[in-house]
Amino acid sequence: MKNETMMQYFEWDLPSDKLLWKRCIAQAPKLKEAGITKVWLPPAYKGMNGVNEVGYGVYDTYDLGEFEQKGTIATKYGTKQEYLKAVKTLQNNGIEVLADVVLNHMMGADASEKVMAVETAENNRKQTVGGLKEISAWTIFDFPGRNGKYSDFTWNSSHFNGVDWDDNAKRNALYLFEGKRWDGETDEEKANYDYLMGADLDMENAAVRAQLIKWGMWYEETVGMDGFRLDAVKHINANFYKEWLEKIREKTGKDMFAVAEYWHADLKRLLKYLDNVENCMSLFDVPLHYNFYNASNQSGTFDMRYLLDNTVVEHRSKNAVTFVDNHDTQPGQALCSFVQGWFKPLAYACILFRREGLPCVFYGDYYGLPAHNIPPMTGLKKMIKIRELYAYGEQKDYFDHENIIGWVRMGESEHENSGLAVVLSDGPGGIKRMYVGKQFADMEFKDVTGKCSDSVTIDALGWGDFRVDGGSVSTWVCKAAYDYLETEVM
Ligand code: CA
């Protein structure tokens, strides 16, 4: 079995050129060649901002770039036909496709309606402010441009818990509709974090749940994706996606891999969510991202022994999708916590070369972020290839120094010349003595990602003295592996 590597195939500031699906079709063979085995595509349905919609301002989940709605037939990324072809082409290249599922909220309603509602406090959603009053809420979604094709379900205030805009008073506040409560089993920040934005779906309403399951089945039948990336799950009842995934897996008879975004740095909340959903999905390892971010901002004073502490990958590795950055952490975005460039190779070594976790490579690191003048990350393609070819076998850690840490993968006979020794330093350079195994005795190792041009000879007992320069990572592989990478691959 080869190691898996996922790729998030978009960044926030892609041009609104409707060309992403076409680019996917063209790039699929190259992605396969690069060692990518799973691709996460952005939300494929019509959003409130039409062709300028990244995808999270969902308007009509049945419009995959097929109907004239929000001023355009295609979405920001292309037409429905191109989307379907992109999914097929990736799959024909042996790459699984994850579809982005955004069900917490809807935006860009077709009309407003009068609703009785009570205001709740922004920072304590369990606390009401004043009494019931009539507001004008944007909650009518009847999709005139689609005219009932695929589904005649239309939405009104009975399907939502609340909104944050009274169009009558032209006032922004958090309005909970009469007879509703904010959904349970959501994150406890702000006392209850059901509400995020737009018209918030009432996941405790049987008609809503039934409709979303029906849609999920239509979506899978139409597209044939291999799995899902689930958006904003901390704002949705944990039991909702548990049921939704069960139903879809049952119907398709497929595994339908799922990874969810529960955006919180506190591991305890992520583990609690995984417990609630009985580990039926993976979570993006947000605490690990923040460890990388913090280390990258401490110019060498971060204690590297704790780099992987309090992370999903450390505590529940089978459910961890590790990543360095994404469309929300990139420059200009709300969560902006972009890992600094000097630390990126260290962070990618942690997600690509270790045994635990499914790594997800960010489009913006792979291709660069032109809107921010950020070039592609040097060496990333090579690192993905090293993972595919050599990051195998038993793992031994040397997280024993505040600046310089390392680990070893002993290799596996199934993968020729596999095995590697990784050394990272966020401070001055140095040497770490590590055991790679007697099978490498007297063999020469070379640094394939760092700046060290000398070689290391493994002693008779299987130990080597592996060097790293300051503020960098060195990845040492046996000379045959090094030569193959340098001459045959890159
Ligand atoms: Ca919600």
mmCIF file of C-alpha atoms and ligand atoms in Angstrom, residues 104 194 200-201 235, ligand 1:
data_model
loop_
_atom_site.group_PDB
_atom_site.id
_atom_site.type_symbol
_atom_site.label_atom_id
_atom_site.label_comp_id
_atom_site.label_asym_id
_atom_site.label_seq_id
_atom_site.Cartn_x
_atom_site.Cartn_y
_atom_site.Cartn_z
ATOM 1 C CA ASN A 104 -25.318 25.015 8.196
ATOM 2 C CA ASP A 194 -25.538 27.113 16.509
ATOM 3 C CA ASP A 200 -29.494 29.117 10.030
ATOM 4 C CA LEU A 201 -31.017 25.724 9.233
ATOM 5 C CA HIS A 235 -22.489 25.033 14.393
HETATM 6 CA CA CA B 1 -26.417 26.039 12.831
#
